Amino acid sequence: MALLSIDNLSIRFGGVQALSDIALEVQSQQIVTIIGPNGSGKTTLFNCISAVYRPQLGRILFYGEDLLSLATHRVAQRGVARTFQNLRLFMHMTVLDNLLLGRHIKFNKNPWHAVFRLRKEEIKHRRVVEELIDFLQLEAYRKTRVSDCPYGVQKIAELGRALALEPKLLMLDEPFSGLTAEEKHEVAYLIHEIRGRFKPAILLVEHDLRLASTLADTMVALVSGKKVAMGSPPAVLNAPEVVSAYIGGA
Amino acid sequence: MDLIESYAQDLQLMRKTWTKVWVMGVIVTLAMLPWFASEHAVYLATLVAMYTIGVQGQNLLIGYTGQISFGQAGFLCVGAYSFGHLSRMGVPWPLALPAAGLITALFGVVVGFPSLRLKGPYLAVATLGFGIAVYQIFVNSTLLSGGRMGLAVTKLSPLWGLSSVNLSYYLNFGVALLFTLATYNIVSSYLGRAFVAIRDNDIAAEIMGVDLARYKLLVFAVSSFYLGVQAGLYALLLGYLEPNMFTFSETITFLVAGIVGGLASVEGAMLGAAFVVVVPFVFSGLKQAVPALFGTAVILVLLFEPGGLAGCWAKTRAYFRQWPFR
């Protein structure tokens, strides 16, 4: 059974049909890259999966359970984590606290432990988070406020926060945007490492077609809210609809 | 050399010996205040301790969770009259005080419901409605407010050889100490993180699995509990209640304390409470000027030091920590 299977997904905002009749399957531990020109509905698709938007039609099955019937915060409990196109970090918290918040669903939450300063849970999750900090090489920024960190570090911190949730499906919305060429390669390497180490399935939105195609097992192309091609990266990049969407066609 | 050797050590409330020493010094000095200060100074300190509780609660709601509320006077009114009526029914004050807090917390949850849909200024207006409605209800209901003569509440009777002024001081100081400790513990736990996450980015918080509804209602309940307890202490100190004590200007006093002290800072709440108690006392000969002073202070703080008095405090400490380097 597929980890994530999307069926007949359609959503419209007023007069705009943002997504129409999308079908998609993600197997466990697979990297699926979604490409498409601006406004083609890539982020909208992410927002549907993480239950920020409520599509009018369709089903999103995760381990056979319909995510659309869940409250937004429950989707995380099922093991879906994501990053955002324009960083949505908790800017006034430290990098460490941001990652610890990623552990929120794993906490044994007892308000009295909070009030009486019983910190067993905190220490338990701190250990997990410290391993992530080690893996992502964020040690130097552990106790720095996120708003004081450079952009590249913020991007990694957001990735770390998503990883802290121990996701089965990791959705990365443009993880390479705004990074230098060097940082891009570091993040690409990191994504590979993450798959090997934490074994999530990864759903990736990316504009950099070269990086997107090297990382992807399967590629999906969206144009104006419609799925125009799906398959191996070279096949998708050479599909006539994709070529005409990117460089114009006759 | 400052070396942290374990996570437990990193999570201590006061880690450095120096911090422990001076905090203990401050607490002991405050505990010995009645020995060397005048009775009036002790009374002022009682008020500061009392306001610390409520401002601390407001700070959890506005400073940490970012839910702007103008309903403080309403909560105080509910808390004070709950305490008043309970103590008239013969409930001893050590029971009536937490009970008043709990009743207020219940109201807090009810008032918190709009926060599930409303944000920022819209929520502020909704809670403002609550504050004003409570006042109007109490003004117009003799049964609730105790009528024209107000509601008489039994004051603390002198105990263990302490005068009633000193006894009130120790009570308020002790309760304020407990609530301050609790606040420190809450904001450094998963609860505090969830609150700040909701303030900084509610969508991301929800996607990371924070149940917005639960935590928003929880913070409304907790902050109203603080306000309810403060109101109970107020009733116990004054021995008399009337609705006019809980007009919108009381809410403004709280907001001034919150902003001048510094939002999202426990120390800020204490400093803010001291500010709104001490300034009217210093200018007691010039009562009309007090609102103007409060207004000016808020403007100056927002312009020059958004961190408030706590921000100044933190900057001073950072300066001396790094001295002579900078």
XYZ file of C-alpha atoms in Angstrom:
576
model
C 0.000 0.000 0.000
C 1.213 3.465 -0.814
C 2.209 5.699 2.089
C 0.331 8.639 0.675
C -2.236 8.416 -2.046
C -4.049 11.415 -3.375
C -7.146 10.935 -5.424
C -9.156 13.313 -7.579
C -8.067 16.342 -5.530
C -9.640 19.648 -6.560
C -9.710 22.993 -4.846
C -10.879 26.389 -6.025
C -10.595 29.831 -4.477
C -13.406 31.988 -5.789
C -12.940 31.929 -9.539
C -9.517 30.310 -9.533
C -9.263 26.573 -9.948
C -6.020 26.101 -8.022
C -5.875 22.331 -8.352
C -7.988 20.097 -10.509
C -8.224 16.340 -10.385
C -4.777 15.653 -8.945
C -3.821 12.032 -8.385
C -0.522 11.127 -6.790
C 1.068 8.237 -4.943
C 4.102 8.320 -2.675
C 5.690 5.061 -1.537
C 7.544 4.896 1.739
C 11.153 6.165 1.624
C 10.609 7.567 -1.846
C 11.612 11.085 -2.881
C 8.968 12.668 -5.059
C 9.703 16.060 -6.534
C 6.989 18.394 -7.697
C 7.939 20.954 -10.320
C 5.974 23.564 -12.152
C 5.991 27.254 -13.029
C 4.869 29.884 -10.492
C 1.209 29.636 -9.588
C 0.863 26.073 -10.778
C -0.441 24.875 -7.412
C 2.587 23.210 -5.828
C 2.301 24.934 -2.463
C -1.478 24.650 -2.565
C -1.024 20.895 -2.804
C 1.187 20.985 0.305
C -1.346 23.091 2.127
C -4.049 20.563 1.275
C -1.982 17.664 2.595
C -1.166 19.453 5.835
C -4.843 20.396 6.211
C -4.370 24.152 6.064
C -6.727 24.261 3.083
C -9.842 22.156 2.789
C -10.286 20.983 -0.805
C -13.789 20.773 -2.247
C -13.232 17.389 -3.858
C -10.986 14.400 -3.484
C -9.280 12.234 -0.904
C -5.837 12.304 0.681
C -5.112 8.897 2.194
C -2.157 8.522 4.534
C -1.709 4.903 5.631
C -5.278 4.416 4.431
C -6.643 7.186 6.668
C -8.258 10.235 5.122
C -6.268 13.286 6.274
C -9.090 15.588 5.200
C -11.257 14.383 8.066
C -8.608 15.415 10.622
C -8.083 18.696 12.443
C -4.906 20.465 11.322
C -2.923 19.663 14.470
C -3.836 15.970 14.210
C -2.105 15.642 10.843
C 1.234 16.153 12.598
C 0.401 13.371 15.044
C -0.010 10.984 12.115
C 3.597 11.709 11.112
C 3.415 14.445 8.511
C 5.894 17.303 8.878
C 6.708 20.147 6.548
C 8.773 23.222 5.975
C 7.523 26.414 4.381
C 8.439 28.403 1.327
C 8.904 31.629 3.293
C 10.212 30.320 6.605
C 7.618 30.011 9.316
C 9.895 29.705 12.298
C 9.165 30.944 15.795
C 11.361 33.980 15.438
C 11.622 34.925 19.114
C 12.555 31.452 20.298
C 16.032 29.975 20.250
C 17.013 27.384 17.669
C 16.927 24.805 20.463
C 13.389 25.776 21.481
C 12.227 25.660 17.880
C 13.478 22.099 17.588
C 11.996 21.190 20.967
C 8.649 22.507 19.777
C 8.985 20.040 16.939
C 8.880 17.355 19.653
C 5.592 18.743 20.960
C 3.499 15.767 19.856
C 5.966 13.349 21.451
C 5.844 15.022 24.862
C 4.012 13.409 27.712
C 2.134 16.590 28.461
C 1.328 17.126 32.106
C 0.700 20.764 33.067
C 1.557 20.045 36.708
C 5.016 18.912 35.686
C 5.383 22.287 34.030
C 4.156 24.231 37.068
C 6.294 22.319 39.593
C 9.353 22.225 37.371
C 9.593 18.459 36.976
C 11.865 18.241 33.992
C 12.206 14.526 33.214
C 10.337 14.801 29.925
C 12.245 17.917 28.928
C 15.563 16.142 29.431
C 14.416 13.075 27.516
C 13.465 15.120 24.481
C 16.463 17.373 24.835
C 18.620 14.298 24.183
C 16.796 13.564 20.943
C 16.999 17.177 19.837
C 20.702 17.388 20.664
C 21.328 14.485 18.309
C 19.508 16.374 15.577
C 21.514 19.511 16.331
C 24.626 17.395 15.994
C 23.419 15.923 12.700
C 22.506 19.318 11.247
C 25.626 21.007 12.680
C 23.640 23.697 14.470
C 25.682 23.524 17.688
C 26.986 27.067 17.404
C 23.446 28.445 17.106
C 21.812 26.292 19.783
C 20.897 29.177 22.069
C 20.728 31.940 19.489
C 17.379 33.507 18.782
C 16.239 32.418 15.344
C 15.729 36.017 14.238
C 19.437 36.610 14.863
C 20.571 33.636 12.740
C 21.650 33.936 9.107
C 19.131 32.840 6.501
C 20.895 29.603 5.659
C 20.882 28.582 9.326
C 17.212 29.464 9.615
C 16.447 27.155 6.699
C 18.335 24.303 8.339
C 16.647 25.038 11.664
C 13.250 24.759 10.023
C 14.288 21.463 8.496
C 15.426 20.363 11.956
C 12.114 21.327 13.497
C 10.296 19.184 10.947
C 12.678 16.280 11.558
C 12.214 16.519 15.322
C 8.672 15.312 14.796
C 10.043 11.997 13.471
C 7.942 12.254 10.317
C 6.979 9.419 8.050
C 6.268 11.957 5.351
C 8.491 15.011 5.121
C 7.304 17.808 2.869
C 9.902 20.367 1.852
C 8.637 23.513 0.167
C 11.527 24.954 -1.849
C 14.348 23.941 0.491
C 16.940 25.502 -1.837
C 15.394 28.916 -2.401
C 17.513 31.866 -1.324
C 20.616 29.771 -0.663
C 24.051 30.187 -2.180
C 25.284 27.579 -4.657
C 27.395 26.035 -1.935
C 24.577 25.900 0.589
C 22.329 24.358 -2.055
C 24.635 21.424 -2.417
C 24.910 21.043 1.325
C 21.148 20.904 1.657
C 20.866 18.447 -1.232
C 23.382 16.233 0.512
C 21.468 16.657 3.754
C 18.237 15.526 2.114
C 19.971 12.385 0.929
C 21.364 11.817 4.420
C 17.945 12.332 5.969
C 16.424 9.668 3.780
C 19.159 7.222 4.673
C 19.089 7.964 8.375
C 15.484 8.731 9.318
C 13.841 6.898 6.416
C 10.894 9.209 5.714
C 9.237 9.584 2.361
C 10.062 13.026 1.034
C 7.819 15.250 -1.009
C 9.782 18.115 -2.476
C 8.783 21.274 -4.297
C 11.632 22.807 -6.220
C 12.341 25.333 -8.944
C 15.959 24.354 -9.500
C 15.323 21.645 -12.083
C 18.830 20.247 -12.026
C 18.843 19.646 -8.268
C 15.242 18.506 -8.360
C 15.967 15.865 -10.959
C 19.113 14.542 -9.275
C 17.266 14.039 -5.992
C 14.009 12.652 -7.314
C 12.947 9.039 -7.639
C 9.755 10.235 -9.235
C 8.940 13.634 -10.614
C 5.572 15.261 -10.979
C 4.932 18.317 -13.118
C 2.033 20.646 -12.390
C 0.894 23.316 -14.814
C -2.028 25.605 -13.911
C -3.281 23.215 -11.273
C -3.237 20.178 -13.516
C -0.871 17.257 -13.413
C 0.725 17.149 -16.849
C 3.463 14.586 -16.372
C 4.664 12.041 -13.851
C 7.465 9.520 -13.967
C 11.234 9.351 -14.015
C 12.974 12.770 -14.012
C 14.289 12.697 -17.622
C 10.923 11.581 -18.966
C 9.110 14.359 -17.112
C 11.632 17.050 -18.086
C 11.281 16.090 -21.743
C 7.515 15.801 -21.756
C 6.161 18.269 -24.347
C 3.709 19.871 -21.879
C 6.531 20.571 -19.430
C 8.798 21.985 -22.122
C 6.093 24.283 -23.423
C 5.163 25.419 -19.909
C 8.745 26.378 -19.104
C 10.122 27.730 -22.371
C 6.987 28.250 -24.411
C 5.892 26.161 -27.310
C 4.596 26.434 -30.787
C 34.403 29.443 34.082
C 30.823 28.657 33.267
C 30.574 25.032 32.248
C 27.278 23.226 31.951
C 27.708 19.529 32.551
C 24.222 18.113 32.165
C 20.853 18.955 30.611
C 19.333 18.982 34.091
C 21.826 21.650 35.069
C 20.956 23.635 31.958
C 17.288 23.582 32.959
C 17.800 24.898 36.484
C 15.893 28.004 37.489
C 19.031 29.622 38.909
C 22.226 28.033 37.764
C 25.010 30.385 38.728
C 25.959 30.786 42.358
C 26.048 34.551 41.964
C 22.430 34.596 40.742
C 21.369 32.477 43.691
C 23.123 34.816 46.087
C 21.606 38.046 44.908
C 18.117 36.635 44.365
C 18.192 35.224 47.891
C 19.457 38.586 49.118
C 16.522 40.375 47.498
C 14.010 37.879 48.908
C 15.434 38.109 52.428
C 15.510 41.906 52.280
C 11.882 41.949 51.175
C 10.943 39.484 53.904
C 12.545 41.767 56.493
C 10.949 44.917 55.103
C 8.577 45.457 58.088
C 11.588 45.679 60.411
C 13.146 48.724 58.843
C 10.549 50.334 56.573
C 7.705 52.613 57.526
C 4.190 51.207 57.690
C 3.257 53.108 54.575
C 6.178 51.644 52.615
C 5.093 48.181 53.719
C 1.591 48.926 52.488
C 2.966 50.019 49.101
C 5.052 46.854 48.916
C 1.887 44.871 49.658
C 0.216 46.502 46.661
C 3.236 45.850 44.433
C 3.250 42.178 45.411
C -0.464 41.955 44.743
C -0.262 43.607 41.325
C 2.671 41.364 40.451
C 0.305 38.392 40.510
C -2.213 39.876 38.097
C 0.338 41.439 35.765
C 2.140 38.097 35.668
C -1.109 36.453 34.556
C -1.793 39.144 31.976
C 1.751 38.712 30.724
C 1.209 34.999 30.093
C -1.819 35.869 27.981
C -0.644 39.002 26.149
C 3.133 38.817 26.326
C 3.741 35.132 25.818
C 0.728 33.912 23.866
C 0.024 37.171 22.055
C -3.716 37.121 22.733
C -4.439 40.806 23.269
C -7.087 41.110 25.918
C -8.769 44.203 27.366
C -10.877 42.224 29.804
C -8.652 42.403 32.871
C -11.020 44.654 34.847
C -13.847 42.209 34.164
C -11.828 39.286 35.461
C -10.770 41.254 38.529
C -14.397 42.152 39.185
C -15.513 38.515 38.907
C -12.642 37.370 41.130
C -13.127 40.023 43.801
C -16.864 39.501 44.081
C -16.507 35.718 44.044
C -14.167 36.082 46.971
C -16.448 38.596 48.669
C -19.577 36.484 48.407
C -17.754 33.291 49.389
C -16.286 34.895 52.481
C -19.706 36.324 53.410
C -21.049 32.782 53.172
C -18.523 31.891 55.816
C -15.838 30.277 53.656
C -12.447 30.946 55.297
C -10.094 33.034 53.146
C -7.475 30.309 52.471
C -10.228 28.367 50.669
C -12.046 31.337 49.196
C -8.874 32.631 47.528
C -8.206 29.645 45.219
C -11.958 29.277 44.739
C -12.144 32.871 43.498
C -9.260 32.056 41.154
C -11.026 28.980 39.818
C -14.320 30.790 39.243
C -12.462 33.513 37.358
C -10.605 30.849 35.360
C -13.968 29.444 34.314
C -14.956 32.881 33.033
C -11.578 33.045 31.358
C -12.340 29.919 29.354
C -15.691 31.349 28.253
C -14.111 34.652 27.220
C -11.343 32.675 25.528
C -13.708 31.108 23.017
C -13.733 34.123 20.664
C -9.924 33.812 20.553
C -10.352 30.617 18.547
C -11.724 32.717 15.692
C -10.478 36.245 16.325
C -6.964 37.646 16.288
C -5.260 40.885 17.232
C -7.458 43.955 17.439
C -10.657 41.969 16.841
C -10.000 39.813 19.878
C -9.076 42.911 21.862
C -12.478 44.437 21.094
C -14.319 41.229 21.992
C -12.596 41.032 25.375
C -13.137 44.759 25.899
C -16.836 43.977 25.525
C -16.544 41.441 28.340
C -14.786 43.893 30.642
C -17.412 46.559 30.139
C -20.344 44.149 30.328
C -19.200 42.770 33.680
C -18.913 46.276 35.087
C -22.400 47.193 33.856
C -23.921 44.005 35.247
C -22.424 44.629 38.678
C -23.420 48.303 38.671
C -26.999 47.407 37.895
C -27.406 44.414 40.162
C -27.737 45.192 43.850
C -27.757 41.480 44.611
C -24.317 40.974 43.069
C -22.605 44.222 43.993
C -23.941 44.652 47.524
C -25.821 47.813 46.656
C -24.996 51.410 47.374
C -23.019 50.601 50.487
C -20.759 48.184 48.662
C -19.970 44.660 49.754
C -18.235 44.392 53.101
C -15.638 41.628 53.337
C -14.034 40.439 56.573
C -10.422 41.634 56.675
C -7.508 39.640 57.948
C -7.437 39.616 61.723
C -4.018 40.072 63.334
C -2.280 36.753 63.873
C 0.885 35.495 65.571
C 1.588 38.906 67.011
C 1.792 40.503 63.557
C -0.048 43.736 62.929
C -2.671 43.486 60.192
C -0.542 45.609 57.841
C 2.440 43.307 58.219
C 0.296 40.201 58.007
C -1.253 41.404 54.721
C 2.212 42.155 53.450
C 3.493 38.660 54.193
C 0.399 37.059 52.704
C 0.639 39.043 49.473
C 4.378 38.662 49.280
C 4.170 34.893 49.784
C 1.434 34.413 47.208
C 3.258 36.650 44.721
C 6.410 34.620 45.249
C 4.550 31.374 44.556
C 2.925 32.736 41.400
C 6.191 34.179 40.146
C 7.915 30.829 40.614
C 5.056 29.078 38.839
C 5.310 31.557 35.965
C 9.034 30.938 35.584
C 8.360 27.214 35.513
C 5.506 27.473 33.029
C 7.320 29.652 30.523
C 10.375 27.395 30.496
C 8.366 24.225 29.928
C 6.598 22.727 26.920
C 3.620 24.908 27.853
C 5.580 28.125 27.547
C 7.036 26.969 24.238
C 3.583 26.215 22.884
C 2.364 29.646 24.034
C 5.234 31.504 22.380
C 4.849 29.377 19.246
C 1.205 30.443 18.997
C 2.249 34.072 19.332
C 5.116 33.901 16.842
C 3.432 31.837 14.153
C 0.109 30.195 14.840
C -0.074 28.357 11.514
C 3.332 26.758 11.962
C 2.440 25.880 15.564
C -0.707 24.124 14.445
C 1.136 22.245 11.719
C 3.730 21.105 14.258
C 0.873 19.555 16.231
C -0.005 22.253 18.785
C -3.722 22.157 19.469
C -4.465 25.881 19.175
C -7.900 25.673 20.761
C -6.658 23.822 23.822
C -3.678 26.067 24.482
C -5.518 29.313 23.855
C -8.287 28.331 26.253
C -5.703 27.076 28.737
C -3.803 30.347 28.726
C -7.027 32.299 29.151
C -7.896 30.079 32.127
C -4.449 30.380 33.705
C -4.217 34.119 33.261
C -7.715 34.661 34.676
C -6.814 32.429 37.602
C -3.940 34.789 38.415
C -6.225 37.806 38.081
C -8.896 36.152 40.223
C -6.428 35.451 43.017
C -5.126 38.997 42.896
C -8.695 40.295 43.075
C -9.381 38.063 46.078
C -6.333 39.442 47.848
C -7.481 42.951 46.982
C -10.877 42.315 48.566
C -9.208 40.847 51.642
C -6.929 43.865 51.975
C -9.586 46.545 51.486
C -12.411 44.760 53.279
C -14.882 46.409 50.989
C -15.896 46.160 47.320
C -17.785 48.287 44.859
C -18.050 47.975 41.065
C -16.367 51.350 40.532
C -13.056 49.745 41.459
C -13.224 47.748 38.239
C -13.774 50.282 35.493
C -11.882 50.276 32.215
C -9.149 52.410 33.800
C -8.122 49.365 35.844
C -7.541 47.481 32.580
C -5.441 50.392 31.368
C -3.376 50.291 34.556
C -2.652 46.640 33.849
C -1.729 47.284 30.236
C 0.606 50.098 31.305
C 2.233 47.752 33.811
C 2.615 45.114 31.120
C 4.100 47.422 28.501
C 6.298 49.599 30.725
C 7.589 46.554 32.574
C 8.223 44.658 29.371
C 6.053 42.066 27.668
C 7.037 38.390 27.664
C 9.321 38.775 30.669
C 8.672 37.647 34.213
C 10.961 40.300 35.663
C 9.159 42.818 33.467
C 5.840 41.970 35.086
C 7.283 42.610 38.534
C 8.871 45.906 37.498
C 5.677 46.975 35.728
C 3.608 46.220 38.821
C 6.006 48.324 40.886
C 5.729 51.138 38.326
C 1.939 51.410 38.403
C 1.867 51.306 42.207
C 4.760 53.618 42.965
C 4.152 56.342 40.341
C 0.642 57.258 41.607
C 2.063 57.321 45.136
C 4.951 59.618 44.239
C 2.571 61.947 42.411
C -0.206 61.655 44.981
C -0.346 65.433 45.267
C -0.896 65.661 41.505
C -3.465 62.919 40.900
C -4.710 64.334 37.602
C -1.246 63.981 36.123
C -1.010 60.235 36.676
C -2.866 59.112 33.515
C -0.766 61.543 31.485
C 2.396 60.135 33.056
C 1.280 56.584 32.273
C 0.554 57.565 28.681
C 3.894 59.312 28.270
C 5.717 56.345 29.791
C 4.037 53.943 27.359
C 4.909 56.113 24.364
C 8.518 56.511 25.487
C 8.884 52.789 26.109
C 7.412 51.831 22.755
C 9.630 54.338 20.953
C 12.949 53.824 22.698
C 12.942 50.517 24.538
C 10.243 48.081 23.363
C 11.572 45.599 25.919
C 10.426 47.936 28.691
C 12.117 48.106 32.070
C 13.023 44.433 31.730
C 14.766 45.239 28.445
C 16.799 47.985 30.177
C 17.634 45.541 32.944
C 18.777 42.863 30.478
C 20.899 45.380 28.575
C 22.538 46.633 31.751
C 23.366 43.089 32.770
C 24.756 42.273 29.340
C 26.902 45.404 29.551
C 28.452 44.416 32.857
C 28.836 40.791 31.836
C 30.956 41.820 28.871
C 32.758 44.701 30.553
C 35.413 45.886 29.736
C 34.870 44.450 26.261
C 32.015 45.531 24.094
